[in-house]
mmCIF file of C-alpha atoms and ligand atoms in Angstrom:
data_model
loop_
_atom_site.group_PDB
_atom_site.id
_atom_site.type_symbol
_atom_site.label_atom_id
_atom_site.label_comp_id
_atom_site.label_asym_id
_atom_site.label_seq_id
_atom_site.Cartn_x
_atom_site.Cartn_y
_atom_site.Cartn_z
ATOM 1 C CA MET A 13 2.153 17.847 22.629
ATOM 2 C CA THR A 14 4.309 19.835 20.300
ATOM 3 C CA VAL A 15 8.059 20.197 20.145
ATOM 4 C CA ALA A 16 10.831 22.282 18.653
ATOM 5 C CA VAL A 17 13.011 20.512 16.102
ATOM 6 C CA THR A 18 16.658 21.481 15.786
ATOM 7 C CA ILE A 19 18.646 20.324 12.793
ATOM 8 C CA ASP A 20 22.266 21.110 13.538
ATOM 9 C CA GLN A 21 25.006 20.885 10.903
ATOM 10 C CA VAL A 22 23.525 17.769 9.346
ATOM 11 C CA GLY A 23 25.420 16.224 6.449
ATOM 12 C CA LYS A 24 24.680 13.122 4.461
ATOM 13 C CA SER A 25 26.649 11.394 1.714
ATOM 14 C CA PHE A 26 25.634 8.302 -0.160
ATOM 15 C CA GLY A 27 28.894 6.715 -1.256
ATOM 16 C CA THR A 28 30.845 8.882 -3.679
ATOM 17 C CA GLY A 29 29.523 11.923 -5.487
ATOM 18 C CA PRO A 30 28.334 15.239 -4.059
ATOM 19 C CA ALA A 31 26.778 15.197 -0.597
ATOM 20 C CA ALA A 32 22.981 14.824 -0.531
ATOM 21 C CA LEU A 33 23.021 17.210 2.439
ATOM 22 C CA ASP A 34 25.803 19.660 3.120
ATOM 23 C CA ASN A 35 25.835 21.055 6.668
ATOM 24 C CA VAL A 36 22.170 21.848 6.937
ATOM 25 C CA SER A 37 21.020 23.722 10.042
ATOM 26 C CA LEU A 38 17.442 24.672 10.787
ATOM 27 C CA GLU A 39 15.313 25.543 13.807
ATOM 28 C CA VAL A 40 11.658 24.612 13.634
ATOM 29 C CA ARG A 41 9.550 26.157 16.384
ATOM 30 C CA PRO A 42 6.851 24.286 18.275
ATOM 31 C CA SER A 43 3.605 24.203 16.275
ATOM 32 C CA GLU A 44 5.262 25.752 13.267
ATOM 33 C CA LEU A 45 4.426 24.594 9.745
ATOM 34 C CA VAL A 46 7.624 24.753 7.729
ATOM 35 C CA ALA A 47 7.809 23.938 4.027
ATOM 36 C CA LEU A 48 10.976 22.495 2.517
ATOM 37 C CA LEU A 49 10.913 23.750 -1.047
ATOM 38 C CA GLY A 50 13.387 22.833 -3.729
ATOM 39 C CA PRO A 51 13.885 21.102 -7.051
ATOM 40 C CA SER A 52 14.091 17.348 -7.340
ATOM 41 C CA GLY A 53 17.337 16.001 -5.910
ATOM 42 C CA SER A 54 17.957 18.958 -3.583
ATOM 43 C CA GLY A 55 17.901 16.744 -0.491
ATOM 44 C CA LYS A 56 14.390 17.351 0.886
ATOM 45 C CA THR A 57 13.431 13.710 1.328
ATOM 46 C CA THR A 58 16.824 12.822 2.783
ATOM 47 C CA LEU A 59 16.449 15.548 5.407
ATOM 48 C CA LEU A 60 12.949 14.383 6.290
ATOM 49 C CA ARG A 61 14.060 10.759 6.561
ATOM 50 C CA ILE A 62 16.872 11.775 8.898
ATOM 51 C CA VAL A 63 14.443 13.664 11.154
ATOM 52 C CA ALA A 64 12.164 10.621 11.083
ATOM 53 C CA GLY A 65 15.005 8.250 11.944
ATOM 54 C CA LEU A 66 14.664 6.256 8.733
ATOM 55 C CA GLU A 67 18.164 7.393 7.746
ATOM 56 C CA GLN A 68 21.239 8.224 9.808
ATOM 57 C CA PRO A 69 23.159 11.417 8.979
ATOM 58 C CA SER A 70 26.873 11.183 8.146
ATOM 59 C CA HIS A 71 27.364 13.897 10.742
ATOM 60 C CA GLY A 72 25.394 16.453 12.693
ATOM 61 C CA ARG A 73 22.635 16.384 15.274
ATOM 62 C CA VAL A 74 18.839 16.338 15.387
ATOM 63 C CA LEU A 75 17.218 17.512 18.614
ATOM 64 C CA PHE A 76 13.600 17.444 19.747
ATOM 65 C CA ASP A 77 13.091 20.128 22.398
ATOM 66 C CA GLY A 78 16.831 20.180 22.953
ATOM 67 C CA HIS A 79 17.141 16.416 23.431
ATOM 68 C CA ASP A 80 19.115 14.217 21.074
ATOM 69 C CA ALA A 81 16.625 12.476 18.776
ATOM 70 C CA LEU A 82 19.111 10.400 16.775
ATOM 71 C CA SER A 83 19.631 7.925 19.603
ATOM 72 C CA VAL A 84 15.869 7.399 19.923
ATOM 73 C CA PRO A 85 14.595 4.509 17.791
ATOM 74 C CA VAL A 86 12.124 5.374 15.029
ATOM 75 C CA ARG A 87 9.147 3.853 16.813
ATOM 76 C CA ARG A 88 9.803 5.893 19.937
ATOM 77 C CA ARG A 89 10.439 9.200 18.203
ATOM 78 C CA GLY A 90 6.784 10.139 17.986
ATOM 79 C CA ILE A 91 6.777 10.880 14.277
ATOM 80 C CA GLY A 92 3.777 10.922 11.981
ATOM 81 C CA PHE A 93 4.889 10.385 8.382
ATOM 82 C CA VAL A 94 2.924 10.758 5.151
ATOM 83 C CA PHE A 95 4.489 10.009 1.783
ATOM 84 C CA GLN A 96 3.510 10.952 -1.726
ATOM 85 C CA ASN A 97 2.113 7.575 -2.714
ATOM 86 C CA TYR A 98 -0.536 6.917 -0.134
ATOM 87 C CA ALA A 99 1.076 3.935 1.512
ATOM 88 C CA LEU A 100 -2.176 2.630 2.974
ATOM 89 C CA PHE A 101 -2.540 -1.062 3.724
ATOM 90 C CA ARG A 102 -4.682 -2.268 0.858
ATOM 91 C CA HIS A 103 -6.141 -5.243 2.667
ATOM 92 C CA MET A 104 -7.289 -3.131 5.622
ATOM 93 C CA THR A 105 -10.335 -0.909 5.846
ATOM 94 C CA VAL A 106 -9.969 2.819 6.351
ATOM 95 C CA ALA A 107 -10.723 2.431 10.068
ATOM 96 C CA GLU A 108 -8.187 -0.393 10.421
ATOM 97 C CA ASN A 109 -5.589 1.698 8.643
ATOM 98 C CA VAL A 110 -6.149 4.616 10.982
ATOM 99 C CA ALA A 111 -6.084 2.304 14.030
ATOM 100 C CA PHE A 112 -2.869 0.604 12.934
ATOM 101 C CA GLY A 113 -0.476 2.824 14.869
ATOM 102 C CA LEU A 114 -2.554 2.555 18.031
ATOM 103 C CA ARG A 115 -2.751 -1.245 17.803
ATOM 104 C CA SER A 116 1.024 -1.508 17.264
ATOM 105 C CA ARG A 117 1.777 0.133 20.600
ATOM 106 C CA PRO A 118 3.643 -1.839 23.261
ATOM 107 C CA ARG A 119 1.319 -3.773 25.553
ATOM 108 C CA ALA A 120 1.636 -1.310 28.460
ATOM 109 C CA GLU A 121 0.443 1.590 26.270
ATOM 110 C CA LEU A 122 -2.115 -0.318 24.251
ATOM 111 C CA PRO A 123 -5.466 1.480 24.345
ATOM 112 C CA THR A 124 -8.647 -0.541 24.918
ATOM 113 C CA GLU A 125 -10.734 -1.491 21.903
ATOM 114 C CA THR A 126 -13.353 1.113 22.900
ATOM 115 C CA GLU A 127 -10.693 3.810 23.124
ATOM 116 C CA ILE A 128 -9.310 2.842 19.741
ATOM 117 C CA ARG A 129 -12.746 2.970 18.151
ATOM 118 C CA SER A 130 -13.534 6.349 19.611
ATOM 119 C CA ARG A 131 -10.146 7.764 18.592
ATOM 120 C CA VAL A 132 -10.555 6.448 15.037
ATOM 121 C CA ALA A 133 -14.013 8.035 14.830
ATOM 122 C CA ASP A 134 -12.580 11.367 16.016
ATOM 123 C CA LEU A 135 -9.776 11.212 13.471
ATOM 124 C CA LEU A 136 -12.083 10.303 10.608
ATOM 125 C CA ALA A 137 -14.261 13.263 11.568
ATOM 126 C CA LEU A 138 -11.174 15.467 11.647
ATOM 127 C CA VAL A 139 -10.262 14.518 8.082
ATOM 128 C CA GLN A 140 -13.941 14.680 7.051
ATOM 129 C CA LEU A 141 -14.326 11.000 6.266
ATOM 130 C CA GLU A 142 -16.748 10.034 9.066
ATOM 131 C CA THR A 143 -18.713 7.603 6.990
ATOM 132 C CA TYR A 144 -15.793 5.969 5.191
ATOM 133 C CA GLY A 145 -14.411 3.770 7.990
ATOM 134 C CA GLY A 146 -15.651 0.538 6.428
ATOM 135 C CA ARG A 147 -14.263 1.145 2.955
ATOM 136 C CA PHE A 148 -11.055 -0.201 1.503
ATOM 137 C CA PRO A 149 -8.381 2.105 0.031
ATOM 138 C CA ALA A 150 -9.234 0.988 -3.494
ATOM 139 C CA GLN A 151 -12.735 2.440 -2.992
ATOM 140 C CA LEU A 152 -11.403 5.944 -2.305
ATOM 141 C CA SER A 153 -10.233 8.798 -4.497
ATOM 142 C CA GLY A 154 -6.590 9.872 -4.345
ATOM 143 C CA GLY A 155 -7.413 12.881 -2.206
ATOM 144 C CA GLN A 156 -9.448 10.767 0.216
ATOM 145 C CA ARG A 157 -6.598 8.280 0.517
ATOM 146 C CA GLN A 158 -4.177 11.023 1.457
ATOM 147 C CA ARG A 159 -6.605 12.250 4.102
ATOM 148 C CA VAL A 160 -6.728 8.708 5.513
ATOM 149 C CA ALA A 161 -2.918 8.598 5.463
ATOM 150 C CA LEU A 162 -2.894 11.830 7.423
ATOM 151 C CA ALA A 163 -5.439 10.512 9.932
ATOM 152 C CA ARG A 164 -3.285 7.429 10.360
ATOM 153 C CA ALA A 165 -0.200 9.582 10.946
ATOM 154 C CA LEU A 166 -2.084 11.684 13.511
ATOM 155 C CA ALA A 167 -3.463 8.648 15.364
ATOM 156 C CA ILE A 168 -0.325 8.119 17.398
ATOM 157 C CA GLU A 169 -0.443 11.754 18.568
ATOM 158 C CA PRO A 170 2.920 12.519 17.004
ATOM 159 C CA LYS A 171 5.260 15.163 18.339
ATOM 160 C CA VAL A 172 6.266 15.983 14.798
ATOM 161 C CA LEU A 173 4.432 15.531 11.539
ATOM 162 C CA LEU A 174 6.538 14.902 8.428
ATOM 163 C CA LEU A 175 4.821 15.179 5.054
ATOM 164 C CA ASP A 176 6.789 14.313 1.922
ATOM 165 C CA GLU A 177 4.989 15.697 -1.126
ATOM 166 C CA PRO A 178 1.740 14.301 0.265
ATOM 167 C CA PHE A 179 -0.327 15.809 -2.546
ATOM 168 C CA GLY A 180 2.239 15.245 -5.272
ATOM 169 C CA ALA A 181 0.310 12.529 -7.069
ATOM 170 C CA LEU A 182 -3.015 14.392 -7.108
ATOM 171 C CA ASP A 183 -4.465 16.641 -9.768
ATOM 172 C CA ALA A 184 -4.198 20.406 -9.446
ATOM 173 C CA LEU A 185 -7.719 21.085 -8.209
ATOM 174 C CA VAL A 186 -7.611 18.442 -5.483
ATOM 175 C CA ARG A 187 -4.154 19.616 -4.463
ATOM 176 C CA LYS A 188 -5.445 23.129 -3.958
ATOM 177 C CA GLU A 189 -8.365 21.943 -1.872
ATOM 178 C CA LEU A 190 -6.202 19.712 0.304
ATOM 179 C CA ARG A 191 -3.700 22.499 0.806
ATOM 180 C CA LYS A 192 -6.342 24.748 2.298
ATOM 181 C CA TRP A 193 -7.703 21.865 4.296
ATOM 182 C CA LEU A 194 -4.261 20.957 5.687
ATOM 183 C CA ARG A 195 -3.630 24.531 6.751
ATOM 184 C CA GLU A 196 -6.911 24.598 8.666
ATOM 185 C CA LEU A 197 -6.182 21.187 10.187
ATOM 186 C CA HIS A 198 -2.777 22.414 11.304
ATOM 187 C CA ASP A 199 -4.251 25.511 12.880
ATOM 188 C CA ARG A 200 -6.579 23.286 14.906
ATOM 189 C CA THR A 201 -4.123 20.563 15.906
ATOM 190 C CA GLY A 202 -0.878 22.536 16.099
ATOM 191 C CA HIS A 203 1.603 19.757 15.386
ATOM 192 C CA THR A 204 5.092 20.877 14.516
ATOM 193 C CA THR A 205 5.088 20.055 10.810
ATOM 194 C CA LEU A 206 7.731 19.718 8.117
ATOM 195 C CA PHE A 207 6.151 19.705 4.687
ATOM 196 C CA VAL A 208 8.173 18.835 1.593
ATOM 197 C CA THR A 209 7.148 20.162 -1.809
ATOM 198 C CA HIS A 210 8.685 21.219 -5.110
ATOM 199 C CA ASP A 211 5.681 23.473 -5.768
ATOM 200 C CA GLN A 212 6.390 27.064 -4.758
ATOM 201 C CA GLU A 213 2.748 28.039 -4.776
ATOM 202 C CA GLU A 214 1.979 25.254 -2.332
ATOM 203 C CA ALA A 215 4.863 26.249 -0.057
ATOM 204 C CA LEU A 216 3.971 29.948 -0.077
ATOM 205 C CA GLU A 217 0.310 29.330 0.595
ATOM 206 C CA LEU A 218 0.723 26.729 3.322
ATOM 207 C CA ALA A 219 3.762 27.490 5.366
ATOM 208 C CA ASP A 220 4.598 29.801 8.240
ATOM 209 C CA ARG A 221 8.157 29.725 6.960
ATOM 210 C CA VAL A 222 9.694 28.412 3.773
ATOM 211 C CA VAL A 223 13.092 26.742 3.553
ATOM 212 C CA VAL A 224 14.382 26.944 0.001
ATOM 213 C CA MET A 225 16.819 24.137 -0.767
ATOM 214 C CA GLY A 226 19.191 23.684 -3.653
ATOM 215 C CA LYS A 227 21.822 20.961 -4.113
ATOM 216 C CA GLY A 228 21.895 19.776 -0.513
ATOM 217 C CA ARG A 229 22.097 23.259 0.973
ATOM 218 C CA ILE A 230 19.651 25.748 2.385
ATOM 219 C CA GLU A 231 19.524 28.746 0.061
ATOM 220 C CA GLN A 232 17.169 30.814 2.177
ATOM 221 C CA VAL A 233 14.852 30.532 5.165
ATOM 222 C CA GLY A 234 12.091 33.050 5.624
ATOM 223 C CA THR A 235 8.420 33.852 5.646
ATOM 224 C CA PRO A 236 6.592 33.462 2.329
ATOM 225 C CA ASP A 237 6.939 37.253 1.921
ATOM 226 C CA ASP A 238 10.690 37.112 2.589
ATOM 227 C CA VAL A 239 11.456 34.461 0.016
ATOM 228 C CA TYR A 240 9.091 35.854 -2.604
ATOM 229 C CA ASP A 241 9.806 39.573 -2.217
ATOM 230 C CA ARG A 242 13.435 39.435 -1.129
ATOM 231 C CA PRO A 243 14.988 36.324 -2.680
ATOM 232 C CA ALA A 244 18.531 35.953 -1.355
ATOM 233 C CA SER A 245 19.952 34.417 -4.510
ATOM 234 C CA ALA A 246 19.284 34.116 -8.204
ATOM 235 C CA THR A 247 18.493 30.430 -7.613
ATOM 236 C CA VAL A 248 15.747 31.324 -5.135
ATOM 237 C CA PHE A 249 14.289 33.985 -7.425
ATOM 238 C CA GLY A 250 14.271 31.597 -10.342
ATOM 239 C CA PHE A 251 12.449 29.063 -8.231
ATOM 240 C CA MET A 252 9.710 31.437 -7.020
ATOM 241 C CA GLY A 253 7.281 31.225 -9.884
ATOM 242 C CA GLU A 254 7.614 32.580 -13.360
ATOM 243 C CA SER A 255 10.137 35.245 -14.192
ATOM 244 C CA SER A 256 12.239 36.584 -17.021
ATOM 245 C CA ARG A 257 15.968 36.111 -16.491
ATOM 246 C CA ILE A 258 18.123 38.571 -18.351
ATOM 247 C CA GLU A 259 21.875 38.485 -18.654
ATOM 248 C CA VAL A 260 23.178 41.986 -18.104
ATOM 249 C CA GLU A 261 26.398 43.885 -17.791
ATOM 250 C CA VAL A 262 26.513 46.176 -14.762
ATOM 251 C CA LYS A 263 28.327 49.473 -14.962
ATOM 252 C CA ASP A 264 28.094 52.247 -12.354
ATOM 253 C CA GLY A 265 25.024 50.615 -10.836
ATOM 254 C CA VAL A 266 23.140 50.386 -14.131
ATOM 255 C CA ALA A 267 22.292 47.058 -15.753
ATOM 256 C CA HIS A 268 22.684 46.964 -19.526
ATOM 257 C CA ALA A 269 21.310 44.427 -21.969
ATOM 258 C CA GLY A 270 23.631 44.906 -24.903
ATOM 259 C CA THR A 271 23.945 48.672 -25.168
ATOM 260 C CA THR A 272 20.558 49.420 -23.608
ATOM 261 C CA ALA A 273 20.337 50.550 -19.984
ATOM 262 C CA ILE A 274 17.372 48.633 -18.568
ATOM 263 C CA ALA A 275 17.493 48.958 -14.773
ATOM 264 C CA ALA A 276 19.295 50.914 -12.082
ATOM 265 C CA ALA A 277 20.267 49.285 -8.786
ATOM 266 C CA THR A 278 18.971 51.002 -5.643
ATOM 267 C CA GLN A 279 22.084 49.937 -3.712
ATOM 268 C CA PRO A 280 25.762 49.773 -4.619
ATOM 269 C CA VAL A 281 26.631 46.746 -6.754
ATOM 270 C CA PRO A 282 29.918 45.647 -8.304
ATOM 271 C CA ASP A 283 30.551 46.249 -11.989
ATOM 272 C CA GLY A 284 30.589 43.187 -14.219
ATOM 273 C CA PRO A 285 28.203 40.506 -15.428
ATOM 274 C CA GLY A 286 24.919 40.082 -13.585
ATOM 275 C CA LEU A 287 21.472 38.588 -13.797
ATOM 276 C CA LEU A 288 18.299 40.632 -13.741
ATOM 277 C CA TYR A 289 15.078 38.879 -12.744
ATOM 278 C CA VAL A 290 11.645 40.332 -13.464
ATOM 279 C CA ARG A 291 8.224 38.789 -12.912
ATOM 280 C CA PRO A 292 5.631 39.180 -15.666
ATOM 281 C CA HIS A 293 3.180 40.994 -13.382
ATOM 282 C CA ASP A 294 5.865 43.522 -12.473
ATOM 283 C CA VAL A 295 6.208 44.756 -16.046
ATOM 284 C CA SER A 296 3.796 47.410 -17.328
ATOM 285 C CA LEU A 297 3.371 48.553 -20.864
ATOM 286 C CA GLY A 298 2.517 52.026 -22.073
ATOM 287 C CA LEU A 299 2.018 53.832 -25.324
ATOM 288 C CA PRO A 300 5.132 54.959 -27.186
ATOM 289 C CA GLY A 301 6.172 58.375 -25.941
ATOM 290 C CA THR A 302 5.231 57.661 -22.327
ATOM 291 C CA PRO A 303 8.041 57.063 -19.810
ATOM 292 C CA GLY A 304 9.737 53.711 -20.114
ATOM 293 C CA LEU A 305 12.158 51.663 -22.143
ATOM 294 C CA LYS A 306 11.706 51.351 -25.860
ATOM 295 C CA GLY A 307 10.326 47.911 -26.528
ATOM 296 C CA GLU A 308 8.590 45.932 -29.204
ATOM 297 C CA VAL A 309 5.898 43.270 -28.950
ATOM 298 C CA ARG A 310 7.254 39.950 -30.192
ATOM 299 C CA ALA A 311 4.543 37.455 -29.278
ATOM 300 C CA PHE A 312 1.556 36.955 -27.035
ATOM 301 C CA ARG A 313 -0.593 34.157 -25.712
ATOM 302 C CA ARG A 314 -3.522 33.648 -23.416
ATOM 303 C CA HIS A 315 -2.517 32.682 -19.892
ATOM 304 C CA GLY A 316 -5.506 32.094 -17.624
ATOM 305 C CA ALA A 317 -7.120 35.399 -16.668
ATOM 306 C CA ILE A 318 -4.452 37.519 -18.327
ATOM 307 C CA ARG A 319 -2.610 37.828 -21.597
ATOM 308 C CA ARG A 320 1.133 37.269 -21.523
ATOM 309 C CA VAL A 321 3.174 39.330 -23.916
ATOM 310 C CA GLU A 322 6.771 38.862 -24.950
ATOM 311 C CA ILE A 323 8.603 42.121 -25.413
ATOM 312 C CA GLY A 324 12.046 42.775 -26.759
ATOM 313 C CA VAL A 325 14.049 45.610 -25.212
ATOM 314 C CA GLY A 326 17.502 45.892 -26.720
ATOM 315 C CA SER A 327 18.921 42.379 -26.547
ATOM 316 C CA ALA A 328 16.634 41.459 -23.634
ATOM 317 C CA LEU A 329 13.355 39.605 -23.762
ATOM 318 C CA PHE A 330 10.721 40.251 -21.075
ATOM 319 C CA GLU A 331 7.374 38.704 -20.409
ATOM 320 C CA ALA A 332 4.588 41.018 -19.282
ATOM 321 C CA ASP A 333 1.069 40.304 -18.086
ATOM 322 C CA ILE A 334 -1.656 42.553 -19.442
ATOM 323 C CA ALA A 335 -5.432 42.609 -19.511
ATOM 324 C CA PRO A 336 -6.763 40.309 -22.249
ATOM 325 C CA THR A 337 -8.901 43.171 -23.531
ATOM 326 C CA VAL A 338 -5.829 45.160 -24.579
ATOM 327 C CA ARG A 339 -4.847 44.730 -28.219
ATOM 328 C CA VAL A 340 -1.155 44.093 -28.751
ATOM 329 C CA PRO A 341 -0.241 43.675 -32.416
ATOM 330 C CA ILE A 342 3.078 41.950 -32.981
ATOM 331 C CA GLY A 343 5.778 44.425 -33.938
ATOM 332 C CA GLU A 344 4.019 47.266 -32.102
ATOM 333 C CA PRO A 345 6.372 49.652 -30.286
ATOM 334 C CA VAL A 346 5.612 50.022 -26.574
ATOM 335 C CA ALA A 347 7.050 51.789 -23.554
ATOM 336 C CA VAL A 348 8.164 49.192 -21.016
ATOM 337 C CA ARG A 349 8.311 49.922 -17.306
ATOM 338 C CA LEU A 350 9.808 47.506 -14.819
ATOM 339 C CA ASP A 351 7.841 48.187 -11.660
ATOM 340 C CA ARG A 352 10.041 45.770 -9.828
ATOM 341 C CA ALA A 353 13.211 43.939 -10.748
ATOM 342 C CA ARG A 354 15.986 42.283 -8.808
ATOM 343 C CA LEU A 355 19.614 42.344 -9.792
ATOM 344 C CA PHE A 356 22.176 39.720 -8.812
ATOM 345 C CA ALA A 357 25.567 41.108 -9.698
ATOM 346 C CA SER A 358 28.726 38.988 -9.727
ATOM 347 C CA GLY A 359 27.402 36.499 -7.206
ATOM 348 C CA GLY A 360 26.485 39.264 -4.753
ATOM 349 C CA PRO A 361 23.179 39.330 -2.856
ATOM 350 C CA GLY A 362 20.104 40.514 -4.723
ATOM 351 C CA VAL A 363 19.264 44.218 -4.822
ATOM 352 C CA ASP A 364 16.075 45.910 -5.959
ATOM 353 C CA CYS A 365 16.148 48.085 -9.068
ATOM 354 C CA ARG A 366 14.293 51.102 -10.339
ATOM 355 C CA ALA A 367 13.946 52.424 -13.833
ATOM 356 C CA PRO A 368 17.111 53.989 -15.207
ATOM 357 C CA SER A 369 16.936 57.752 -15.525
ATOM 358 C CA ALA A 370 16.185 59.407 -18.844
ATOM 359 C CA GLN A 371 19.848 60.379 -19.224
ATOM 360 C CA GLN A 372 20.830 56.741 -18.757
ATOM 361 C CA THR A 373 18.462 55.417 -21.381
ATOM 362 C CA GLY A 374 17.792 58.293 -23.750
ATOM 363 C CA GLU A 375 14.508 56.572 -24.546
ATOM 364 C CA TYR A 376 10.972 57.889 -24.356
ATOM 365 C CA ALA A 377 11.885 60.310 -21.614
ATOM 366 C CA ILE A 378 9.222 62.817 -20.574
HETATM 367 P P1 ADP B 405 14.606 15.424 -3.122
HETATM 368 O O1 ADP B 405 13.690 14.790 -2.138
HETATM 369 O O2 ADP B 405 14.818 16.893 -2.873
HETATM 370 O O3 ADP B 405 14.197 15.172 -4.537
HETATM 371 P P2 ADP B 405 16.522 13.457 -2.213
HETATM 372 O O4 ADP B 405 16.724 13.733 -0.775
HETATM 373 O O5 ADP B 405 15.631 12.325 -2.563
HETATM 374 O O6 ADP B 405 16.062 14.793 -2.952
HETATM 375 O O7 ADP B 405 17.929 13.184 -2.886
HETATM 376 C C1 ADP B 405 19.048 14.025 -2.700
HETATM 377 C C2 ADP B 405 20.254 13.392 -3.375
HETATM 378 O O8 ADP B 405 20.634 12.214 -2.694
HETATM 379 C C3 ADP B 405 19.995 12.981 -4.806
HETATM 380 O O9 ADP B 405 21.139 13.245 -5.557
HETATM 381 C C4 ADP B 405 19.742 11.492 -4.698
HETATM 382 O O10 ADP B 405 20.118 10.830 -5.877
HETATM 383 C C5 ADP B 405 20.620 11.091 -3.550
HETATM 384 N N1 ADP B 405 20.061 9.941 -2.797
HETATM 385 C C6 ADP B 405 18.953 9.953 -2.069
HETATM 386 N N2 ADP B 405 18.740 8.746 -1.475
HETATM 387 C C7 ADP B 405 19.749 7.940 -1.892
HETATM 388 C C8 ADP B 405 20.117 6.581 -1.636
HETATM 389 N N3 ADP B 405 19.395 5.807 -0.854
HETATM 390 N N4 ADP B 405 21.242 6.122 -2.218
HETATM 391 C C9 ADP B 405 22.001 6.906 -3.002
HETATM 392 N N5 ADP B 405 21.720 8.194 -3.279
HETATM 393 C C10 ADP B 405 20.610 8.717 -2.736
HETATM 394 MG MG1 MG B 406 11.890 13.780 -2.491
#
């Protein structure tokens, strides 16, 4: 059983102050795994709680398969919910926790004890905790507890699964493992799932589509490739992993940092102030005299598998990722090539850039 979720012009205000949600609309397809990604305070939890029925919107509609869900009481909505802080019942065993939703059903729908036991065994197998039914939450690791929480949410055969930063409290390695595990679980069970996270890597890796939120609004909805490769706004770009953000002045389609031309827009953009975003792995360095902008190494540090170098070009500062075997003395002149950069001019949509021509820069031209 899997349903489409329609969020239609939903707004929510808590007393005075800016709205927590400002006319949010979103279509989630049956069996889709959608990540709500955004900084703290952007309204992710509020939206999830409204879909769950734990909160009423100030206005707007929520539909499950085209039917109004807001008039359906929480218990009847068919929602499986998992929060960040494994809200397991501490005095109950793992098996009792998982069975809780089944045992709370109205008398007419109450499964027999044998059915409950068999369903709990199936669910514990699904979350790979077959032998843990008799333990108490305190005897589990954080990751195991979240898997129990998920089994408990799945026990009622929910129409929609809502996960609010379910791995937020876990360490990085466990998070990564659970991410992969959740994706596989979703592919097997196919519940329509809304997954909240502030971790872009998690959202990109897990989701069929990513909804990027900022200040109560949806900034962009798209596939992981859409939001990463074609960010619709500077906010979205800035949120998609590490990048250098350079204040530029745009003139005739060319972005200048101070007096230095550093990038040329591939589409028409208005003149005026703009922001240029570049990711460290999209910057390559060459020897002086090779094509590129004239830059200078300012600093470097080890960053996992690569070495990250800070380079000054005119008044701009870029970060570039290079092989750790390459020597980069501070103060060394280098040719800097921006393999990819995105320009947001005067609030307009983002456009891709290429290197400015030799005439535009006058630097290191072949
Ligand atoms: P997120 O989950 O993205 O961090 P939230 O949905 O929790 O964001 O919060 C969005 C905004 O709504 C925040 O400004 C928060 O302070 C406010 N907010 C959330 N819940 C309440 C509440 N119960 N009462 C008052 N303000 C709230
Ligand atoms: Mg939240």
